[in-house]
C-alpha positions in Angstrom: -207.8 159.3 -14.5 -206.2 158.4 -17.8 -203.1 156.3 -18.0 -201.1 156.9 -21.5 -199.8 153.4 -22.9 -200.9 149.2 -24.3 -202.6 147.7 -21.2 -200.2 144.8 -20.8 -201.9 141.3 -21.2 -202.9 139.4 -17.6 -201.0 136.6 -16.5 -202.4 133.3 -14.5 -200.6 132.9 -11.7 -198.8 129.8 -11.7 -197.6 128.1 -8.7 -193.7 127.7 -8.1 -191.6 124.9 -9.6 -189.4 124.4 -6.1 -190.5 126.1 -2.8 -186.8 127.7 -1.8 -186.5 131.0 -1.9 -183.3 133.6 -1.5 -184.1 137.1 0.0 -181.6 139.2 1.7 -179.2 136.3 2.1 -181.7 134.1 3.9 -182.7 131.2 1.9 -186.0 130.2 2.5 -187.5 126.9 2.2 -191.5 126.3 2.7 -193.0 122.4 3.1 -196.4 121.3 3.7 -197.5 118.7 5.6 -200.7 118.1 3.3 -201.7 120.2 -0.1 -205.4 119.0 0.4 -208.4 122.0 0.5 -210.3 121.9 3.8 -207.6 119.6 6.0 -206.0 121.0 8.7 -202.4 122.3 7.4 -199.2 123.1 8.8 -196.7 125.5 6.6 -193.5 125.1 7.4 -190.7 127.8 6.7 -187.2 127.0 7.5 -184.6 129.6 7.6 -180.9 128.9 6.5 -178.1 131.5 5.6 -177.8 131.0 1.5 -173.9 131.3 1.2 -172.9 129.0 4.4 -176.3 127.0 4.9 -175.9 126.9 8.2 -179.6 126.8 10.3 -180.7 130.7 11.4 -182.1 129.8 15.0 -182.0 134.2 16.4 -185.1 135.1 14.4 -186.3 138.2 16.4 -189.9 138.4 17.1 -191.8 140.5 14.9 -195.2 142.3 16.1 -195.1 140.0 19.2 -194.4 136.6 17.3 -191.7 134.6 15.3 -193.3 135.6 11.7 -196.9 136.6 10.6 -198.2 135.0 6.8 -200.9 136.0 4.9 -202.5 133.8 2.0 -204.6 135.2 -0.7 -206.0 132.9 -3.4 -205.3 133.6 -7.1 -209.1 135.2 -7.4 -208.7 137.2 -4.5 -211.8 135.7 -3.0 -210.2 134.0 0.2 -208.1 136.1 2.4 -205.8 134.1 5.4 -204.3 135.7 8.2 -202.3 132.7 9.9 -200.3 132.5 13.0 -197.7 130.2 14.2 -197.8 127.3 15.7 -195.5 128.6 18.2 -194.9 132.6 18.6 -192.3 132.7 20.7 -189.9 130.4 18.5 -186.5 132.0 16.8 -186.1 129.4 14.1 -184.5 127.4 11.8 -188.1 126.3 11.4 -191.5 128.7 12.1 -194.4 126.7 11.9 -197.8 127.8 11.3 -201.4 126.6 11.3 -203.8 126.8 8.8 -206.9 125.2 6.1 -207.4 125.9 2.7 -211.2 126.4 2.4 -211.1 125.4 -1.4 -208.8 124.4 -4.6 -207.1 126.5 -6.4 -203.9 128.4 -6.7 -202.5 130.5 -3.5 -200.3 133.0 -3.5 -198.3 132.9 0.3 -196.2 135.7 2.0 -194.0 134.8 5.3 -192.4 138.0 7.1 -189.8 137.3 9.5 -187.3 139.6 11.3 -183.8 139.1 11.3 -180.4 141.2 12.8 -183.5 144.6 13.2 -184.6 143.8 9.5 -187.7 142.4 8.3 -188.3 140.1 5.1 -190.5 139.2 3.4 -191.0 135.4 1.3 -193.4 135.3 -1.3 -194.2 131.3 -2.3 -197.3 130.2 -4.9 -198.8 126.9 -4.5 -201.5 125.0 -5.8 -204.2 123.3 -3.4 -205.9 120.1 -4.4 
């Protein structure tokens, strides 16, 4: 198949400035509690509502646990699957397990459900 058009230039991925994000009126915040490859990690993601910022603590479960993330590192070479630390929690915070098997740059997705709709939190961090 050929595709009409200029092939626009590739762009590194570059990690994110600030780790808060705002989808659907959620705003998302994601700490770490160590950025090191190989040690044992825990992602934090706590949910507030971004007008009042008052903590969301009725996350629904979603596929049988509080949120599901995935992690794929900028060379597409390393592919996580992580749960949390605790499936049946509801929030502010959903914590989840995990180890970076190298350095490099990470692109991160959380997926929570909230009031029967599902969001989704991309984040991009460098790992020392």
């Amino acid at each position: 198949m050929k595709v009409e058009g200029e092939e626009k230039a590739h762009e590194a991925v570059k990690a994110d400035e600030k780790l808060v994000k705002v989808i659907d009126g959620k705003e998302v915040e994601l700490t770490f509690s160590g950025t090191r490859a190989e040690d044992e990690v825990t992602l934090t993601f706590t949910i507030v509502d971004a007008q009042t910022k008052e903590e969301i603590g009725n996350l629904e479960q979603y596929l049988g646990a509080v949120g599901h993330v995935v992690i794929l590192s900028d060379d597409a070479e390393q592919y996580l699957h992580v749960h949390p630390v605790d499936e049946k929690a509801t929030g502010p915070k959903a914590e989840f397990m995990t180890s970076f098997p190298k350095s490099g740059t990470y692109k991160i997705w959380g997926q929570f459900q909230h009031q029967g709709k599902v969001f989704t939190v991309p984040f991009v961090v460098d790992i020392k």
